[in-house]
Structures are given as structure tokens and as C-alpha cells.
Amino acid sequence: MPSYVNVEKCDGCKALDKTACQHICPNDLMVLNTETNKAYNRDVSMCWECYNCVKICPTQAVEVRGYADFVPLGAQCTPLRSTDSIMWTIKFRNQQLKRFKFPIRTTPEGAAEPNGGFATHNDISNGLLSTEPEASGLSELPKLK
Amino acid sequence: MANFETVEVTTDVLIVGGGMAACGAAVEAAYWAKQNNLKVTMVDKAAVDRSGAVAMGLSAINQYVGLKDGENTLEDYVRYVRNDLMGITREDLVANIARHVDASVHLFEKWGLPIWKDDDGGYVHEGRWQLMINGESYKVVVAEAAKNALGDENIYERVFIVGPLMDGDRCAGAVGFSVRDEKFYVFKAKATLVAMGGAVHVFKPRSSGEGLGRAWYPPWNSGSSAYFTLQAGAEMTCQEVRFIPVRFKDAYGPVGAWFLLFKSQATNGLGEAYMQTNRDELDNWEPYGKVKPVPANLRNYLMMLDVMDGKGPIFMQTAEAIKNLSETVPDEKERKKKLKELESEAWEDFLDMTISQALLWASTNVQPEEKASEIAAAEPYFIGSHSGASGAWVSGTKDLSPDDYFWGYDHMSTVNGLFCAGDASGASSHKFSSGSHAEGRIIGKSSVQYVLDNPDQPNVDSAAVEELKAKILAPIDTYEAHKNETTDPAINPNYIKPDMFMFRLQKIMDEYVGGVSSQFKTSKTNLEKGQELLQFLKEDSEKLAAENLHELMRCWENVHRMWQADAHLRTILFREETRWPGYYFRSDTPEMNQEDLKVFANCIYDAKTDSWEMLKRPIHQLVD
């Protein structure tokens, strides 16, 4: 299975043109079954367990069951991703629970300015890239001595 | 022929790929294009937010030189890379990336990537060149800047690029198809930037079932960069320099934090530290065997010697490392706090970039502070951005490069108008995520310079486009023509499905070209046998069959892998020595030959004559 979809929770993203999991899967694995209106992972042996489908699902319908050819059953890693942090709940096979929270970004979503606020220049012929040397924190382009 | 609509997109600069290098190219090219009224277009087979090798996230930035604070010099970085690659590296390219990489990291921070800081506000280093980050959204943040620079209307997602469009010896764009709708895409461009990553699943992975997808590098890195540049006629370099990472066994969780930050030791099953007990072996690989840090392949090799001797399993001594670290804090209350911090850091290391490893630890009730965990060598990968080096042979830069390493535009391949970055460009290892982004920025600027100097849109022969369309869609036609001949469409004597095609490739590479099951050993006779079998596979690629668009992509991904395999095999055959034990060992030429073979082994494929040329290029040492 690596990622699998809970039948009860999946609403097929309410018949939008594509489901969230289908939109995000880097390996083109998540598909909407148009008859049942539920998503599924079409080729579990090509799943990297990147959890992007799990993180993006609006109804928390996607979960991961570790690769059955080497991972014993019973554990689970469950993320809850917000705009600035991610909370992980780790359930062990022996039922022990651990919880961790980590920051994921320091700026509001969508705010990334391509030049990062660094000064830019207009000389296409020199070796300095658009935001350099300021973005490098240097006064000029370093050379080999 | 399958009835796909043809969609034509004409642009000035075309970026093929959506990962770190492509996103770097996007921000820089968009800036210069805007000033010159040019158009930049990006095409990605997935969604840019989570595509490429950083799709899951990362727990560290592995290249930061720290030039502004005088932490290191460019020369330091060049020496480090040269030694790690056993002398085979383009010092001009390494230096050029190193002098731009800090700016990429500073941009990431401005865009919103959390980088760990110490009490004085400085970056927390994992190792000399490595910074610790909270990197779950690393790619999201980097993609956001790229998308904001380009504008959504210039980004094509879920379009799989198969190969180049050529105008004689100039690249004229790229062709591919949508994996969502029945559309064939023709992108016509004045400059084409290749950044489609490295290659995974060329060799058989260790796992045999569901876990096939758990490669260390992501399975969607399918050799598309190598195929694109080879078919365009670009000279390729270091095609023999594969990379084999040693990672936590099976789930391939990262070991960098354990080795560098937590100062952990690795031992064999008898508790012996193989880096010490097998130290004498390093004498055989001088001068590189005697440098610090010991090159990655030699560290692998000392471990493999114990494995081959039956002294496994190999363990990362996590409990010992945590005990040592906590003992540095004498106060008991403070020590408990320190332990809690270490525990959180250890888990985040996995959760940010290899969640499977956290799942494996949880499912086997591993508490790293209580017991050691197994590590092992993964299968071989093609990743010019890491400790591998495979990629296109690209131009250096005017003020750093000797004459024979420079032909006008920074990091342009030997094909006019075709630029490469990240895993697509070779002989400039140790770029990792940040250096790939920096190299993307380099070609973002140099490609606009090229377009300004060469403003004419290349000519594209419409008959050639129709021919490419027929060839690319052929697997759909093959399936349709034969699917009703058998009761189960999975098995049919007239075609081969992409999954079985991939397994056949992997078996050849594994058994004859030094994969896991042959203990990374090969020889001339093995290689020649492998080549014979690869030729049959190449012939059978004409019979690949696809039931739908997803399978059509899988067909072409596997053709791409096959070409990466071919270039790899030929170059190992050409280099009659063993230079990177721990990556591969040629048992018929077991020693390193510094006198004759301290050179680049390059190759060029000529599509017109269907022939390969192998050639040696000199190494110029620029730093003492």
C-alpha cells in the first residue's frame, strides 16, 4: 500500500476537476476512480512514501501503511501541516506515542519575492547574478587565487 | 496513429524540469528576460510545489561555503570536491557554483526557509559545509519564488518531456505529451535549459515488493536529463561515476546528522570500527586515501570489505553517540533537556526528508538512544549533484576556465542553445540542493545572454515533428493494435509493458554491471555480456506498449533509463582501471592508474549514424 485512501473519509474532492492528491503526487500515482468518486494509489510499488498526498488531503483520508515487504505492521506517522508548522504523531508498534512539532516556514504563504529584497543590477555581461553581490554578502564576485 | 491534438508553444527560454535547478533558473532567467522583453516558459512532469528530489523536504543544506564570514574559501571547496571524486573533477565548474551558492542559501532564508541559528545568530552547521534546516517545506518555498517570477501562465505542469527538438546542431526546444489529456506538446525555444534530475531504478533495488519505490533518490528521477542531452548530440562526461549512498538500511534514512552532528560511529557486527580496522586498505588509493575527510567511495569500500567477509550487519552506534553527547552536560536537569532536544532533532532528521525511516523505527520499536540501527549500501544511482558526477560536459566561465573548458556561455553543453544544471551537468559534484539551485541561476542568466546574441527562432521542420509525434505515441498504438489478442492484456507476445521492461533493464545492470547482487563488482567480460543483452532490450523498446497516458510516461521513462544505462556501461568499459572502489570495482583492472587515466572519460552519441564516440579529456588542476 504505501499510501492508501480511507473509503469513509475520501469525498473525491467534491468532484473538482482533479483531487488534491492527484494534483500533488510527484510520481503521478494518485487517481480518482470516477465510478466510486474515491481516490486511490494506482501503483504502490512506485510510491516513495513522500507523504505529499497525506499532507494535502482536505479530509485526512490518505494515510500510509509502511512497505509490507520490510516494515512490520502496526506503526503510523501522522502529519498535521499548517501554514507555518507541522505536527507529527508517531505511533509505535508497541503502542507508544511520540509527538513532535517543527516550523516549516518563516514567511506568509505566497510572499516569496524572487529577488528576496536584495539589490539587483542591470549588467547582463558580467559574472554577477541579478541579486549579487548583495545576496552573497560580498562586495564583488570572488575569483580563484 | 493515436489521435492527439498538437499544442505548439513558442518561447525564448524553455526550462525543462521543475526541481531545485529549474527553480533557480526560473528566478534568474525571468529577471533578465523581463529587462529584455523575452519570454520564459517552464515545463514540469509533476506539480512544481512538490516535484524533483526535494519533493518530500530535506533536513540539511549540504553546500554552504560561508564566504561572507570568511569561514572557508573557494579553494577549500575545490580541494574537498577534487579529493572526494578521486581527482576527477572540473575545478572551474565547482568553483563557479561555489561562488554563487551562498546567495542561493541567503535567498532561501528570505523566502521563508527556517535555517537553524545559534545563540549569536549564526547558522548552525551540521558539518563544515552543511547547515541544519527545518526543511519540510524547502521545495514549496523555493517553488513559490520561481512561480512568482515566471507567472502561472508560463508554467506547464503534468507535461512529460520526451526529448529534444533540433535545428541542425542547435537545440530548438523540446517535445512531449500531457499525462492528463491527449495532447502532444511542441515547445519551440531559442535556448533550452535541461534540469530533469538524475536517474534511479536503472539498477535493481534491494527491495523486492512494495518497497521497490523506496529508493534513496526518488523514483521519478528517470534519466530524462541524460536521454535529452545524449539525443541532442551533447558530449557527456563522468558517465561511469555512479553514486552509492550508505544509509540506514531499507528505508534509507539520512546518516549525515548522525555522523557529523551527533558524532556517531559505525561498526561491523562484531563491534569493530571498520574505518580503523580496515585503515591499511587506504594506502592502495593514495593520494586520495590519505586525505580528510576520506572520500565517500572509500568509506563505502572499507565497510563493504567487512560485509563481503561476512562480518555484518553494519551498525550506526546511535545509543553510544547520544550517551557521549549527553555526558557533556554535567547538570542532571540540563542533561534531560539536552536528551529531549537530541531526540527531537533525530526524529526531525527523518520526518523532514525520509518519513519511511521514522515509520520503520516506529514499527520496529527503535529508540535510538537505547540501541544501534543498521546501515547499508544502497543500489547505484546517477546523481551528478551529489558524490556521483554523471552529466553533460558543459562550458565553464571566462574568468575561471582554461581555454579548452570554455566555449562562450556559462554551463552551456557542447550543443548550441542547450544549457544544463543540477544532475544534468557533469563533473561538478557536491552541488546538492543549494548548488543545483545556484547552477540553475547561472544558466538562467547565461541562457538569456545567448538568446540576445542569437535572436533568431531556430527552424523546426514540421515533418520531423510529425515523425517525433508518431514515435512518441507508438506505445499507445502498439497496445491498441494487439490488446485483444490475448485474454489478459498484461501478457502478449507482440509487446512488452513498461514495468517488465524496467525489471529486465535492472536485472542486466545488477548482474553484469556491478549492482547490489554482484557486490558492485564487474569486469570486461561481464560488461560485454551485459552489452549484448542491453542491445536486445534496445530492440525491444520498439515494442513497448501503453494502456494509458500514465503508462506512456512510464514507457519513455524506462527508455530514458536504458540510455543512461548504455552510457554508463560503455564508459566503465572504456575506463580500464578501478578508481572508485565502493561505487564499483573492475576485477580485471583492480588498481587505479594515475599515470594514464587521471582524465575525464567522455562520450558522444550521434543519432544520425547511431554510433558512439568515446574520448579522453585532460584534467586541469587550477587549485594547488
GROMACS .gro file of N, CA and C in nm, chain B residues 85-203:
model
  357
  230LEU      N    1   3.617   1.302  -0.521
  230LEU     CA    2   3.592   1.237  -0.650
  230LEU      C    3   3.716   1.168  -0.704
  231MET      N    4   3.815   1.142  -0.617
  231MET     CA    5   3.937   1.071  -0.655
  231MET      C    6   4.007   1.141  -0.771
  232GLY      N    7   4.008   1.275  -0.766
  232GLY     CA    8   4.085   1.354  -0.862
  232GLY      C    9   4.011   1.394  -0.988
  233ILE      N   10   3.892   1.334  -1.012
  233ILE     CA   11   3.823   1.360  -1.139
  233ILE      C   12   3.716   1.466  -1.119
  234THR      N   13   3.752   1.591  -1.142
  234THR     CA   14   3.651   1.696  -1.129
  234THR      C   15   3.689   1.819  -1.211
  235ARG      N   16   3.588   1.891  -1.257
  235ARG     CA   17   3.610   2.018  -1.328
  235ARG      C   18   3.617   2.128  -1.222
  236GLU      N   19   3.740   2.167  -1.189
  236GLU     CA   20   3.757   2.263  -1.081
  236GLU      C   21   3.695   2.398  -1.114
  237ASP      N   22   3.692   2.433  -1.244
  237ASP     CA   23   3.632   2.562  -1.281
  237ASP      C   24   3.483   2.562  -1.252
  238LEU      N   25   3.414   2.451  -1.281
  238LEU     CA   26   3.270   2.444  -1.258
  238LEU      C   27   3.240   2.443  -1.108
  239VAL      N   28   3.319   2.364  -1.035
  239VAL     CA   29   3.298   2.355  -0.890
  239VAL      C   30   3.315   2.493  -0.826
  240ALA      N   31   3.420   2.564  -0.868
  240ALA     CA   32   3.446   2.697  -0.811
  240ALA      C   33   3.335   2.795  -0.851
  241ASN      N   34   3.289   2.784  -0.976
  241ASN     CA   35   3.185   2.878  -1.020
  241ASN      C   36   3.056   2.859  -0.939
  242ILE      N   37   3.017   2.734  -0.918
  242ILE     CA   38   2.897   2.709  -0.839
  242ILE      C   39   2.920   2.755  -0.695
  243ALA      N   40   3.039   2.726  -0.641
  243ALA     CA   41   3.068   2.759  -0.501
  243ALA      C   42   3.064   2.910  -0.477
  244ARG      N   43   3.096   2.990  -0.579
  244ARG     CA   44   3.095   3.135  -0.554
  244ARG      C   45   2.956   3.196  -0.569
  245HIS      N   46   2.860   3.116  -0.616
  245HIS     CA   47   2.721   3.165  -0.625
  245HIS      C   48   2.627   3.097  -0.525
  246VAL      N   49   2.674   2.993  -0.458
  246VAL     CA   50   2.580   2.912  -0.379
  246VAL      C   51   2.533   2.984  -0.252
  247ASP      N   52   2.621   3.060  -0.189
  247ASP     CA   53   2.579   3.127  -0.065
  247ASP      C   54   2.459   3.220  -0.091
  248ALA      N   55   2.460   3.285  -0.208
  248ALA     CA   56   2.350   3.375  -0.242
  248ALA      C   57   2.219   3.297  -0.252
  249SER      N   58   2.224   3.175  -0.308
  249SER     CA   59   2.102   3.093  -0.313
  249SER      C   60   2.051   3.066  -0.172
  250VAL      N   61   2.142   3.031  -0.082
  250VAL     CA   62   2.101   3.000   0.055
  250VAL      C   63   2.041   3.124   0.123
  251HIS      N   64   2.104   3.241   0.101
  251HIS     CA   65   2.050   3.364   0.160
  251HIS      C   66   1.912   3.396   0.101
  252LEU      N   67   1.893   3.365  -0.026
  252LEU     CA   68   1.760   3.384  -0.087
  252LEU      C   69   1.658   3.290  -0.022
  253PHE      N   70   1.696   3.164  -0.003
  253PHE     CA   71   1.603   3.068   0.060
  253PHE      C   72   1.555   3.123   0.194
  254GLU      N   73   1.650   3.177   0.268
  254GLU     CA   74   1.615   3.228   0.402
  254GLU      C   75   1.516   3.344   0.391
  255LYS      N   76   1.541   3.433   0.296
  255LYS     CA   77   1.448   3.546   0.277
  255LYS      C   78   1.310   3.496   0.233
  256TRP      N   79   1.309   3.393   0.151
  256TRP     CA   80   1.181   3.341   0.102
  256TRP      C   81   1.101   3.271   0.212
  257GLY      N   82   1.168   3.231   0.319
  257GLY     CA   83   1.093   3.173   0.430
  257GLY      C   84   1.141   3.039   0.482
  258LEU      N   85   1.255   2.990   0.429
  258LEU     CA   86   1.306   2.863   0.480
  258LEU      C   87   1.368   2.883   0.618
  259PRO      N   88   1.321   2.808   0.719
  259PRO     CA   89   1.383   2.822   0.851
  259PRO      C   90   1.519   2.752   0.856
  260ILE      N   91   1.624   2.831   0.879
  260ILE     CA   92   1.760   2.777   0.894
  260ILE      C   93   1.795   2.788   1.042
  261TRP      N   94   1.848   2.681   1.097
  261TRP     CA   95   1.880   2.683   1.241
  261TRP      C   96   1.985   2.791   1.270
  262LYS      N   97   1.963   2.861   1.383
  262LYS     CA   98   2.058   2.965   1.425
  262LYS      C   99   2.112   2.932   1.564
  263ASP      N  100   2.237   2.973   1.586
  263ASP     CA  101   2.293   2.957   1.721
  263ASP      C  102   2.262   3.083   1.804
  264ASP      N  103   2.309   3.087   1.926
  264ASP     CA  104   2.275   3.198   2.016
  264ASP      C  105   2.324   3.332   1.963
  265ASP      N  106   2.427   3.329   1.879
  265ASP     CA  107   2.480   3.455   1.826
  265ASP      C  108   2.419   3.493   1.691
  266GLY      N  109   2.319   3.416   1.648
  266GLY     CA  110   2.254   3.447   1.520
  266GLY      C  111   2.322   3.389   1.399
  267GLY      N  112   2.427   3.309   1.420
  267GLY     CA  113   2.495   3.244   1.307
  267GLY      C  114   2.424   3.113   1.271
  268TYR      N  115   2.448   3.066   1.149
  268TYR     CA  116   2.389   2.938   1.108
  268TYR      C  117   2.447   2.823   1.190
  269VAL      N  118   2.362   2.725   1.222
  269VAL     CA  119   2.411   2.603   1.289
  269VAL      C  120   2.462   2.508   1.181
  270HIS      N  121   2.587   2.471   1.192
  270HIS     CA  122   2.646   2.380   1.094
  270HIS      C  123   2.629   2.235   1.138
  271GLU      N  124   2.592   2.151   1.042
  271GLU     CA  125   2.591   2.007   1.069
  271GLU      C  126   2.733   1.957   1.054
  272GLY      N  127   2.801   2.009   0.953
  272GLY     CA  128   2.942   1.979   0.927
  272GLY      C  129   3.003   2.105   0.868
  273ARG      N  130   3.123   2.093   0.814
  273ARG     CA  131   3.192   2.212   0.765
  273ARG      C  132   3.112   2.288   0.659
  274TRP      N  133   3.046   2.213   0.570
  274TRP     CA  134   2.975   2.275   0.458
  274TRP      C  135   2.825   2.268   0.473
  275GLN      N  136   2.777   2.203   0.578
  275GLN     CA  137   2.635   2.169   0.588
  275GLN      C  138   2.563   2.253   0.693
  276LEU      N  139   2.442   2.301   0.658
  276LEU     CA  140   2.361   2.378   0.752
  276LEU      C  141   2.236   2.299   0.789
  277MET      N  142   2.195   2.308   0.914
  277MET     CA  143   2.073   2.241   0.958
  277MET      C  144   1.952   2.332   0.928
  278ILE      N  145   1.846   2.272   0.875
  278ILE     CA  146   1.725   2.349   0.844
  278ILE      C  147   1.601   2.276   0.895
  279ASN      N  148   1.490   2.349   0.908
  279ASN     CA  149   1.359   2.287   0.925
  279ASN      C  150   1.302   2.281   0.783
  280GLY      N  151   1.333   2.172   0.714
  280GLY     CA  152   1.315   2.173   0.569
  280GLY      C  153   1.193   2.102   0.513
  281GLU      N  154   1.088   2.085   0.592
  281GLU     CA  155   0.969   2.017   0.538
  281GLU      C  156   0.917   2.088   0.413
  282SER      N  157   0.919   2.221   0.415
  282SER     CA  158   0.862   2.297   0.303
  282SER      C  159   0.969   2.362   0.215
  283TYR      N  160   1.090   2.309   0.222
  283TYR     CA  161   1.202   2.363   0.144
  283TYR      C  162   1.161   2.383  -0.003
  284LYS      N  163   1.111   2.277  -0.065
  284LYS     CA  164   1.077   2.286  -0.208
  284LYS      C  165   0.959   2.380  -0.231
  285VAL      N  166   0.861   2.378  -0.141
  285VAL     CA  167   0.744   2.465  -0.157
  285VAL      C  168   0.787   2.611  -0.162
  286VAL      N  169   0.878   2.647  -0.072
  286VAL     CA  170   0.925   2.786  -0.062
  286VAL      C  171   1.006   2.825  -0.187
  287VAL      N  172   1.094   2.737  -0.230
  287VAL     CA  173   1.178   2.764  -0.348
  287VAL      C  174   1.091   2.770  -0.475
  288ALA      N  175   0.991   2.683  -0.482
  288ALA     CA  176   0.900   2.681  -0.597
  288ALA      C  177   0.817   2.809  -0.601
  289GLU      N  178   0.780   2.856  -0.484
  289GLU     CA  179   0.696   2.977  -0.477
  289GLU      C  180   0.767   3.096  -0.541
  290ALA      N  181   0.895   3.113  -0.508
  290ALA     CA  182   0.971   3.224  -0.567
  290ALA      C  183   0.980   3.207  -0.719
  291ALA      N  184   1.000   3.083  -0.765
  291ALA     CA  185   1.010   3.056  -0.909
  291ALA      C  186   0.877   3.087  -0.978
  292LYS      N  187   0.769   3.045  -0.916
  292LYS     CA  188   0.636   3.067  -0.976
  292LYS      C  189   0.603   3.216  -0.977
  293ASN      N  190   0.637   3.285  -0.868
  293ASN     CA  191   0.612   3.430  -0.864
  293ASN      C  192   0.693   3.502  -0.971
  294ALA      N  193   0.812   3.450  -1.000
  294ALA     CA  194   0.897   3.514  -1.102
  294ALA      C  195   0.842   3.490  -1.242
  295LEU      N  196   0.793   3.368  -1.267
  295LEU     CA  197   0.750   3.332  -1.403
  295LEU      C  198   0.607   3.374  -1.435
  296GLY      N  199   0.519   3.365  -1.336
  296GLY     CA  200   0.376   3.381  -1.360
  296GLY      C  201   0.317   3.247  -1.400
  297ASP      N  202   0.202   3.212  -1.341
  297ASP     CA  203   0.141   3.080  -1.364
  297ASP      C  204   0.118   3.050  -1.513
  298GLU      N  205   0.092   3.158  -1.590
  298GLU     CA  206   0.060   3.136  -1.732
  298GLU      C  207   0.180   3.082  -1.811
  299ASN      N  208   0.299   3.090  -1.753
  299ASN     CA  209   0.419   3.041  -1.824
  299ASN      C  210   0.468   2.906  -1.772
  300ILE      N  211   0.384   2.841  -1.689
  300ILE     CA  212   0.425   2.713  -1.632
  300ILE      C  213   0.331   2.603  -1.681
  301TYR      N  214   0.388   2.499  -1.737
  301TYR     CA  215   0.310   2.383  -1.783
  301TYR      C  216   0.341   2.267  -1.691
  302GLU      N  217   0.244   2.229  -1.608
  302GLU     CA  218   0.264   2.115  -1.519
  302GLU      C  219   0.202   1.991  -1.583
  303ARG      N  220   0.249   1.873  -1.537
  303ARG     CA  221   0.198   1.745  -1.587
  303ARG      C  222   0.217   1.730  -1.738
  304VAL      N  223   0.324   1.788  -1.789
  304VAL     CA  224   0.362   1.762  -1.928
  304VAL      C  225   0.497   1.693  -1.924
  305PHE      N  226   0.503   1.574  -1.978
  305PHE     CA  227   0.625   1.494  -1.974
  305PHE      C  228   0.706   1.518  -2.102
  306ILE      N  229   0.827   1.568  -2.084
  306ILE     CA  230   0.913   1.594  -2.200
  306ILE      C  231   0.991   1.467  -2.234
  307VAL      N  232   0.980   1.424  -2.358
  307VAL     CA  233   1.049   1.303  -2.402
  307VAL      C  234   1.190   1.334  -2.451
  308GLY      N  235   1.203   1.435  -2.539
  308GLY     CA  236   1.335   1.460  -2.595
  308GLY      C  237   1.346   1.594  -2.663
  309PRO      N  238   1.463   1.618  -2.726
  309PRO     CA  239   1.489   1.749  -2.784
  309PRO      C  240   1.430   1.766  -2.924
  310LEU      N  241   1.413   1.892  -2.958
  310LEU     CA  242   1.378   1.931  -3.094
  310LEU      C  243   1.505   1.998  -3.146
  311MET      N  244   1.549   1.959  -3.266
  311MET     CA  245   1.679   2.010  -3.315
  311MET      C  246   1.664   2.088  -3.445
  312ASP      N  247   1.752   2.187  -3.459
  312ASP     CA  248   1.770   2.256  -3.586
  312ASP      C  249   1.917   2.241  -3.620
  313GLY      N  250   1.952   2.134  -3.689
  313GLY     CA  251   2.093   2.104  -3.715
  313GLY      C  252   2.166   2.081  -3.585
  314ASP      N  253   2.269   2.162  -3.558
  314ASP     CA  254   2.345   2.141  -3.435
  314ASP      C  255   2.299   2.235  -3.323
  315ARG      N  256   2.184   2.299  -3.343
  315ARG     CA  257   2.131   2.386  -3.237
  315ARG      C  258   2.004   2.327  -3.179
  316CYS      N  259   1.991   2.335  -3.047
  316CYS     CA  260   1.869   2.285  -2.985
  316CYS      C  261   1.759   2.387  -3.010
  317ALA      N  262   1.642   2.338  -3.052
  317ALA     CA  263   1.533   2.427  -3.091
  317ALA      C  264   1.413   2.412  -2.999
  318GLY      N  265   1.429   2.338  -2.888
  318GLY     CA  266   1.317   2.321  -2.797
  318GLY      C  267   1.302   2.176  -2.754
  319ALA      N  268   1.176   2.137  -2.723
  319ALA     CA  269   1.153   2.003  -2.670
  319ALA      C  270   1.014   1.955  -2.707
  320VAL      N  271   0.999   1.823  -2.709
  320VAL     CA  272   0.867   1.766  -2.737
  320VAL      C  273   0.828   1.667  -2.629
  321GLY      N  274   0.698   1.657  -2.607
  321GLY     CA  275   0.648   1.563  -2.506
  321GLY      C  276   0.496   1.556  -2.512
  322PHE      N  277   0.436   1.509  -2.402
  322PHE     CA  278   0.290   1.496  -2.404
  322PHE      C  279   0.234   1.521  -2.264
  323SER      N  280   0.108   1.557  -2.260
  323SER     CA  281   0.041   1.576  -2.132
  323SER      C  282   0.009   1.440  -2.071
  324VAL      N  283   0.024   1.426  -1.940
  324VAL     CA  284  -0.017   1.299  -1.879
  324VAL      C  285  -0.161   1.309  -1.827
  325ARG      N  286  -0.228   1.418  -1.860
  325ARG     CA  287  -0.368   1.437  -1.818
  325ARG      C  288  -0.467   1.434  -1.935
  326ASP      N  289  -0.426   1.493  -2.049
  326ASP     CA  290  -0.515   1.498  -2.166
  326ASP      C  291  -0.439   1.445  -2.287
  327GLU      N  292  -0.511   1.405  -2.388
  327GLU     CA  293  -0.446   1.351  -2.506
  327GLU      C  294  -0.393   1.466  -2.592
  328LYS      N  295  -0.282   1.522  -2.547
  328LYS     CA  296  -0.221   1.634  -2.618
  328LYS      C  297  -0.071   1.611  -2.634
  329PHE      N  298  -0.023   1.639  -2.755
  329PHE     CA  299   0.120   1.630  -2.785
  329PHE      C  300   0.175   1.772  -2.784
  330TYR      N  301   0.282   1.796  -2.709
  330TYR     CA  302   0.334   1.933  -2.694
  330TYR      C  303   0.462   1.954  -2.773
  331VAL      N  304   0.468   2.067  -2.843
  331VAL     CA  305   0.588   2.108  -2.914
  331VAL      C  306   0.629   2.244  -2.859
  332PHE      N  307   0.738   2.247  -2.785
  332PHE     CA  308   0.790   2.373  -2.733
  332PHE      C  309   0.905   2.419  -2.822
  333LYS      N  310   0.889   2.536  -2.885
  333LYS     CA  311   0.995   2.591  -2.969
  333LYS      C  312   1.065   2.702  -2.893
  334ALA      N  313   1.196   2.691  -2.879
  334ALA     CA  314   1.269   2.787  -2.796
  334ALA      C  315   1.403   2.822  -2.857
  335LYS      N  316   1.454   2.941  -2.820
  335LYS     CA  317   1.587   2.983  -2.865
  335LYS      C  318   1.695   2.926  -2.776
  336ALA      N  319   1.661   2.908  -2.649
  336ALA     CA  320   1.754   2.841  -2.557
  336ALA      C  321   1.673   2.741  -2.475
  337THR      N  322   1.729   2.622  -2.453
  337THR     CA  323   1.661   2.519  -2.377
  337THR      C  324   1.747   2.480  -2.257
  338LEU      N  325   1.685   2.483  -2.138
  338LEU     CA  326   1.758   2.454  -2.015
  338LEU      C  327   1.713   2.318  -1.961
  339VAL      N  328   1.807   2.226  -1.954
  339VAL     CA  329   1.774   2.091  -1.911
  339VAL      C  330   1.804   2.076  -1.762
  340ALA      N  331   1.702   2.045  -1.685
  340ALA     CA  332   1.718   2.025  -1.541
  340ALA      C  333   1.614   1.923  -1.495
  341MET      N  334   1.626   1.802  -1.549
  341MET     CA  335   1.527   1.697  -1.520
  341MET      C  336   1.581   1.591  -1.425
  342GLY      N  337   1.687   1.626  -1.352
  342GLY     CA  338   1.734   1.536  -1.248
  342GLY      C  339   1.820   1.421  -1.297
  343GLY      N  340   1.850   1.330  -1.206
  343GLY     CA  341   1.938   1.216  -1.232
  343GLY      C  342   1.858   1.091  -1.267
  344ALA      N  343   1.910   0.974  -1.228
  344ALA     CA  344   1.841   0.851  -1.263
  344ALA      C  345   1.843   0.748  -1.150
  345VAL      N  346   1.725   0.694  -1.125
  345VAL     CA  347   1.701   0.592  -1.022
  345VAL      C  348   1.634   0.474  -1.090
  346HIS      N  349   1.650   0.355  -1.036
  346HIS     CA  350   1.587   0.234  -1.092
  346HIS      C  351   1.649   0.191  -1.225
  347VAL      N  352   1.772   0.238  -1.250
  347VAL     CA  353   1.848   0.181  -1.361
  347VAL      C  354   1.901   0.046  -1.314
  348PHE      N  355   1.941   0.042  -1.186
  348PHE     CA  356   1.985  -0.081  -1.122
  348PHE      C  357   1.872  -0.137  -1.036
   0.00000   0.00000   0.00000
